[in-house]
mmCIF file of C-alpha atoms in Angstrom:
data_model
loop_
_atom_site.group_PDB
_atom_site.id
_atom_site.type_symbol
_atom_site.label_atom_id
_atom_site.label_comp_id
_atom_site.label_asym_id
_atom_site.label_seq_id
_atom_site.Cartn_x
_atom_site.Cartn_y
_atom_site.Cartn_z
ATOM 1 C CA MET A 19 88.976 133.763 -28.361
ATOM 2 C CA ASN A 20 86.457 131.203 -27.065
ATOM 3 C CA LYS A 21 89.283 129.198 -25.485
ATOM 4 C CA LYS A 22 90.412 132.224 -23.525
ATOM 5 C CA LYS A 23 86.873 132.873 -22.379
ATOM 6 C CA ASN A 24 86.355 129.265 -21.281
ATOM 7 C CA SER A 25 89.617 129.155 -19.414
ATOM 8 C CA LYS A 26 88.723 132.371 -17.625
ATOM 9 C CA GLU A 27 85.328 131.007 -16.622
ATOM 10 C CA ASN A 28 86.946 127.788 -15.350
ATOM 11 C CA PHE A 29 89.432 129.828 -13.380
ATOM 12 C CA PHE A 30 86.719 131.836 -11.594
ATOM 13 C CA SER A 31 84.648 128.754 -10.925
ATOM 14 C CA ARG A 32 87.579 126.952 -9.301
ATOM 15 C CA LYS A 33 88.391 129.982 -7.191
ATOM 16 C CA GLN A 34 84.799 130.355 -6.104
ATOM 17 C CA PHE A 35 84.645 126.653 -5.255
ATOM 18 C CA GLN A 36 87.761 126.891 -3.122
ATOM 19 C CA LEU A 37 86.389 129.958 -1.362
ATOM 20 C CA LEU A 38 83.163 128.120 -0.734
ATOM 21 C CA ILE A 39 85.045 125.214 0.886
ATOM 22 C CA VAL A 40 86.994 127.618 3.100
ATOM 23 C CA CYS A 41 83.808 129.406 4.194
ATOM 24 C CA VAL A 42 82.050 126.122 4.965
ATOM 25 C CA THR A 43 85.038 124.878 6.977
ATOM 26 C CA MET A 44 85.303 128.131 8.948
ATOM 27 C CA GLY A 45 81.590 128.063 9.635
ATOM 28 C CA PHE A 46 81.842 124.513 10.923
ATOM 29 C CA ILE A 47 84.792 125.395 13.203
ATOM 30 C CA ILE A 48 83.062 128.476 14.608
ATOM 31 C CA GLY A 49 79.850 126.575 15.212
ATOM 32 C CA TYR A 50 81.665 123.691 16.892
ATOM 33 C CA SER A 51 83.663 126.064 19.139
ATOM 34 C CA TYR A 52 80.505 127.911 20.148
ATOM 35 C CA ASN A 53 78.736 124.684 21.062
ATOM 36 C CA GLN A 54 81.755 123.474 23.041
ATOM 37 C CA ALA A 55 81.943 126.751 24.974
ATOM 38 C CA LYS A 56 78.223 126.618 25.638
ATOM 39 C CA ASP A 57 78.423 122.999 26.818
ATOM 40 C CA ASN A 58 81.360 123.813 29.135
ATOM 41 C CA ARG A 59 79.523 126.800 30.554
ATOM 42 C CA ASP A 60 76.374 124.787 31.108
ATOM 43 C CA ALA A 61 78.373 121.938 32.660
ATOM 44 C CA GLY A 62 80.206 124.360 34.948
ATOM 45 C CA SER A 63 76.964 125.972 36.098
ATOM 46 C CA THR A 64 75.537 122.593 37.093
ATOM 47 C CA ASN A 65 78.725 121.035 38.538
ATOM 48 C CA PRO A 66 78.106 120.740 42.325
ATOM 49 C CA LYS A 67 81.828 120.777 43.135
ATOM 50 C CA LEU A 68 82.322 124.054 41.298
ATOM 51 C CA LEU A 69 79.266 125.535 42.977
ATOM 52 C CA GLU A 70 80.526 124.392 46.374
ATOM 53 C CA GLN A 71 83.970 125.871 45.691
ATOM 54 C CA GLU A 72 82.377 129.122 44.583
ATOM 55 C CA ASP A 73 80.343 129.255 47.812
ATOM 56 C CA SER A 74 83.501 128.545 49.815
ATOM 57 C CA TYR A 75 85.354 131.405 48.115
ATOM 58 C CA ARG A 76 82.408 133.703 48.730
ATOM 59 C CA GLU A 77 82.320 132.798 52.433
ATOM 60 C CA GLU A 78 86.078 133.338 52.739
ATOM 61 C CA LEU A 79 85.724 136.722 51.094
ATOM 62 C CA ILE A 80 82.937 137.714 53.500
ATOM 63 C CA ALA A 81 84.974 136.485 56.487
ATOM 64 C CA GLN A 82 88.010 138.449 55.287
ATOM 65 C CA GLN A 83 85.914 141.570 54.878
ATOM 66 C CA GLU A 84 84.584 141.182 58.417
ATOM 67 C CA ARG A 85 88.117 140.641 59.736
ATOM 68 C CA ASN A 86 89.291 143.765 57.897
ATOM 69 C CA LYS A 87 86.465 145.680 59.539
ATOM 70 C CA GLU A 88 87.508 144.410 62.979
ATOM 71 C CA LEU A 89 91.148 145.341 62.358
ATOM 72 C CA SER A 90 90.090 148.772 61.167
ATOM 73 C CA GLU A 91 88.057 149.309 64.339
ATOM 74 C CA GLU A 92 90.990 148.074 66.440
ATOM 75 C CA ALA A 93 93.355 150.448 64.654
ATOM 76 C CA ASN A 94 90.959 153.329 65.289
ATOM 77 C CA ALA A 95 90.778 152.406 68.976
ATOM 78 C CA LEU A 96 94.582 152.322 69.237
ATOM 79 C CA GLN A 97 94.839 155.681 67.502
ATOM 80 C CA GLU A 98 92.377 157.105 69.994
ATOM 81 C CA LYS A 99 94.447 155.654 72.835
ATOM 82 C CA ILE A 100 97.574 157.290 71.404
ATOM 83 C CA ARG A 101 95.763 160.628 71.241
ATOM 84 C CA LYS A 102 94.802 160.278 74.905
ATOM 85 C CA TYR A 103 98.432 159.593 75.822
ATOM 86 C CA GLU A 104 99.519 162.639 73.835
ATOM 87 C CA LYS A 105 96.991 164.778 75.695
ATOM 88 C CA SER A 106 98.206 163.387 79.022
ATOM 89 C CA PHE A 107 101.757 164.494 78.158
ATOM 90 C CA VAL A 108 100.474 168.036 77.766
ATOM 91 C CA ALA A 109 98.357 167.834 80.935
ATOM 92 C CA GLY A 110 101.288 168.161 83.309
ATOM 93 C CA LYS A 111 104.582 166.891 84.649
ATOM 94 C CA LYS A 112 102.898 164.505 87.092
ATOM 95 C CA ASP A 113 101.158 162.591 84.329
ATOM 96 C CA TYR A 114 104.348 162.554 82.302
ATOM 97 C CA LYS A 115 106.323 161.155 85.244
ATOM 98 C CA LYS A 116 103.723 158.443 85.821
ATOM 99 C CA LEU A 117 103.826 157.372 82.177
ATOM 100 C CA VAL A 118 107.620 157.271 82.245
ATOM 101 C CA GLU A 119 107.510 155.017 85.308
ATOM 102 C CA GLU A 120 104.993 152.726 83.595
ATOM 103 C CA ALA A 121 107.236 152.581 80.535
ATOM 104 C CA GLU A 122 110.222 151.671 82.719
ATOM 105 C CA ASP A 123 108.218 148.889 84.391
ATOM 106 C CA LEU A 124 107.242 147.500 80.990
ATOM 107 C CA ARG A 125 110.861 147.572 79.793
ATOM 108 C CA LEU A 126 111.888 145.674 82.926
ATOM 109 C CA LEU A 127 109.255 143.012 82.288
ATOM 110 C CA LEU A 128 110.380 142.737 78.673
ATOM 111 C CA GLY A 129 113.985 142.328 79.780
ATOM 112 C CA ASP A 130 115.157 145.417 77.876
ATOM 113 C CA LEU A 131 116.792 146.929 80.972
ATOM 114 C CA ASN A 132 119.121 145.721 83.708
ATOM 115 C CA SER A 133 117.293 145.138 86.980
ATOM 116 C CA GLU A 134 118.783 145.721 90.408
ATOM 117 C CA GLY A 135 117.295 145.900 93.885
ATOM 118 C CA LYS A 136 116.022 144.000 96.890
ATOM 119 C CA GLY A 137 114.286 140.726 96.336
ATOM 120 C CA ILE A 138 114.010 137.055 97.095
ATOM 121 C CA ARG A 139 115.802 133.874 96.036
ATOM 122 C CA ILE A 140 113.750 130.669 95.977
ATOM 123 C CA THR A 141 115.266 127.236 95.402
ATOM 124 C CA LEU A 142 113.236 124.260 94.168
ATOM 125 C CA GLN A 143 114.755 120.794 94.448
ATOM 126 C CA ASP A 144 113.543 117.314 93.599
ATOM 127 C CA GLY A 145 112.215 115.415 96.595
ATOM 128 C CA ASP A 146 113.782 112.244 97.998
ATOM 129 C CA TYR A 147 112.465 109.295 96.003
ATOM 130 C CA ASP A 148 110.368 106.787 97.898
ATOM 131 C CA PRO A 149 111.018 103.243 96.566
ATOM 132 C CA LYS A 150 107.442 102.330 97.480
ATOM 133 C CA SER A 151 106.130 104.909 95.036
ATOM 134 C CA ALA A 152 105.025 103.623 91.640
ATOM 135 C CA ASN A 153 105.984 106.788 89.755
ATOM 136 C CA PRO A 154 109.384 108.517 90.277
ATOM 137 C CA ASN A 155 108.037 111.579 88.399
ATOM 138 C CA ASP A 156 106.026 112.368 91.524
ATOM 139 C CA TYR A 157 109.265 113.601 93.124
ATOM 140 C CA ILE A 158 110.594 115.748 90.247
ATOM 141 C CA VAL A 159 110.173 119.490 89.704
ATOM 142 C CA HIS A 160 108.019 119.994 86.594
ATOM 143 C CA GLU A 161 107.182 123.081 84.538
ATOM 144 C CA SER A 162 103.772 123.251 86.256
ATOM 145 C CA HIS A 163 105.553 123.896 89.566
ATOM 146 C CA ILE A 164 107.698 126.589 87.931
ATOM 147 C CA PHE A 165 104.643 128.255 86.401
ATOM 148 C CA LYS A 166 102.794 128.354 89.717
ATOM 149 C CA LEU A 167 105.720 130.084 91.369
ATOM 150 C CA LEU A 168 106.305 132.536 88.513
ATOM 151 C CA ASN A 169 102.637 133.539 88.361
ATOM 152 C CA GLU A 170 102.532 134.200 92.094
ATOM 153 C CA LEU A 171 105.697 136.327 91.925
ATOM 154 C CA LYS A 172 104.307 138.364 89.025
ATOM 155 C CA ILE A 173 101.019 138.933 90.850
ATOM 156 C CA SER A 174 103.008 140.045 93.908
ATOM 157 C CA GLY A 175 104.730 142.784 91.883
ATOM 158 C CA ALA A 176 108.005 141.253 90.724
ATOM 159 C CA GLN A 177 109.884 143.721 88.510
ATOM 160 C CA ALA A 178 112.187 141.083 87.048
ATOM 161 C CA ILE A 179 112.556 137.309 87.364
ATOM 162 C CA ALA A 180 115.409 134.944 86.531
ATOM 163 C CA ILE A 181 115.776 131.153 86.673
ATOM 164 C CA ASN A 182 119.314 129.837 87.163
ATOM 165 C CA GLY A 183 120.570 133.248 86.035
ATOM 166 C CA GLN A 184 118.475 133.444 82.841
ATOM 167 C CA ARG A 185 115.953 136.287 82.600
ATOM 168 C CA VAL A 186 112.364 135.136 82.188
ATOM 169 C CA LEU A 187 110.368 137.335 79.822
ATOM 170 C CA ALA A 188 106.647 137.798 79.341
ATOM 171 C CA ASN A 189 106.722 135.502 76.288
ATOM 172 C CA SER A 190 109.294 132.990 77.561
ATOM 173 C CA TYR A 191 108.738 129.343 76.662
ATOM 174 C CA ILE A 192 109.302 126.869 79.501
ATOM 175 C CA ARG A 193 109.139 123.111 79.008
ATOM 176 C CA CYS A 194 110.009 120.172 81.232
ATOM 177 C CA ASN A 195 112.121 117.320 79.869
ATOM 178 C CA GLY A 196 112.732 114.767 82.605
ATOM 179 C CA PRO A 197 115.094 116.142 85.260
ATOM 180 C CA VAL A 198 115.786 119.376 83.336
ATOM 181 C CA ILE A 199 113.684 122.311 82.149
ATOM 182 C CA THR A 200 114.159 124.234 78.919
ATOM 183 C CA ILE A 201 113.731 128.024 78.942
ATOM 184 C CA ASP A 202 113.663 129.643 75.509
ATOM 185 C CA GLY A 203 115.766 126.822 74.100
ATOM 186 C CA LYS A 204 118.328 126.655 76.952
ATOM 187 C CA GLN A 205 118.366 123.683 79.314
ATOM 188 C CA HIS A 206 118.773 123.995 83.086
ATOM 189 C CA PRO A 207 119.209 121.093 85.534
ATOM 190 C CA ALA A 208 117.832 120.964 89.068
ATOM 191 C CA PRO A 209 118.001 122.555 91.540
ATOM 192 C CA PHE A 210 116.161 125.558 90.096
ATOM 193 C CA VAL A 211 117.104 128.888 91.649
ATOM 194 C CA ILE A 212 114.408 131.497 91.011
ATOM 195 C CA GLU A 213 115.265 135.126 91.770
ATOM 196 C CA ALA A 214 112.761 137.988 91.808
ATOM 197 C CA VAL A 215 113.411 141.710 92.258
ATOM 198 C CA GLY A 216 110.774 143.390 94.401
ATOM 199 C CA ASP A 217 109.379 143.528 97.930
ATOM 200 C CA SER A 218 110.580 140.306 99.547
ATOM 201 C CA ALA A 219 108.127 140.631 102.449
ATOM 202 C CA THR A 220 105.210 140.747 100.003
ATOM 203 C CA PHE A 221 106.629 137.767 98.123
ATOM 204 C CA LYS A 222 106.942 135.639 101.252
ATOM 205 C CA ALA A 223 103.498 136.566 102.559
ATOM 206 C CA SER A 224 101.902 135.728 99.214
ATOM 207 C CA LEU A 225 103.750 132.442 98.709
ATOM 208 C CA ASN A 226 103.171 131.229 102.277
ATOM 209 C CA LEU A 227 99.404 131.687 102.279
ATOM 210 C CA LYS A 228 97.569 128.666 103.656
ATOM 211 C CA GLY A 229 96.852 126.389 100.717
ATOM 212 C CA GLY A 230 98.982 128.636 98.512
ATOM 213 C CA VAL A 231 101.889 127.895 96.209
ATOM 214 C CA VAL A 232 104.356 126.669 98.840
ATOM 215 C CA ASP A 233 101.810 124.278 100.356
ATOM 216 C CA GLN A 234 101.028 122.935 96.868
ATOM 217 C CA LEU A 235 104.710 122.399 96.115
ATOM 218 C CA LEU A 236 105.292 120.617 99.421
ATOM 219 C CA ASN A 237 102.295 118.379 98.765
ATOM 220 C CA ASP A 238 103.961 117.440 95.462
ATOM 221 C CA ASN A 239 107.131 116.380 97.360
ATOM 222 C CA ILE A 240 109.142 119.406 96.159
ATOM 223 C CA VAL A 241 111.789 120.848 98.498
ATOM 224 C CA VAL A 242 111.371 124.642 98.795
ATOM 225 C CA SER A 243 113.732 127.145 100.461
ATOM 226 C CA PHE A 244 113.740 130.979 100.686
ATOM 227 C CA GLU A 245 116.414 133.639 101.046
ATOM 228 C CA GLU A 246 115.771 137.367 101.282
ATOM 229 C CA GLU A 247 118.355 139.363 99.325
ATOM 230 C CA GLN A 248 119.279 142.993 99.861
ATOM 231 C CA LYS A 249 120.713 143.319 96.369
ATOM 232 C CA LEU A 250 119.898 141.237 93.329
ATOM 233 C CA THR A 251 121.376 142.127 89.939
ATOM 234 C CA MET A 252 119.915 140.819 86.695
ATOM 235 C CA PRO A 253 121.392 141.744 83.314
ATOM 236 C CA LYS A 254 119.018 142.534 80.480
ATOM 237 C CA ALA A 255 117.907 139.668 78.313
ATOM 238 C CA LYS A 256 120.248 138.714 75.477
ATOM 239 C CA VAL A 257 118.665 138.658 72.041
ATOM 240 C CA GLU A 258 119.972 135.805 69.895
ATOM 241 C CA SER A 259 120.935 136.949 66.398
#
């Protein structure tokens, strides 16, 4: 009987001892983890790089919020503009006709429609090279010359413009590469034939102003010639797929 009692007491004491070890170990692990987390948090709060990054994120967030506000105001302004257009449609046939004409002009500038009418044809050619000149580029047509001419034609009311048969759009990209120019990825050699649909008399008067575009081109050794055309036809711009 005593043996059974002693064995039972030994059994409980061993079990309690094992439980005690487990509890001590768990307590140590929990305490160590807490201290590590606290140290990491304290280190993070004092790390200048983290603080700087946090400030950067905060500034970006503020900037984005301000940009969102600007876009929201812009959207509201556009909505108000649309409402005004809608009211103008109701106002009368005259307003409607005017808006239709404006829309047609915009489609012509964007190259969405064929363009046909009176106009002018301007040819730009490289000048004769002078061997005494140090730079042969001084006698070549560059994109700056093209831009000057295009801007003057647009200001003078050109409905549509083409260079060597290619329609020039509002967002066309023109770049000079030696003796050729590239328009929206397509190369064109000299001479450059620029056609514009519109009032040819207005074009010529504007281009031939004293000190104007033609005088500037001639000063740059560019050969310029004009032809008034009674009928110019320009197909709509082709959209590459």
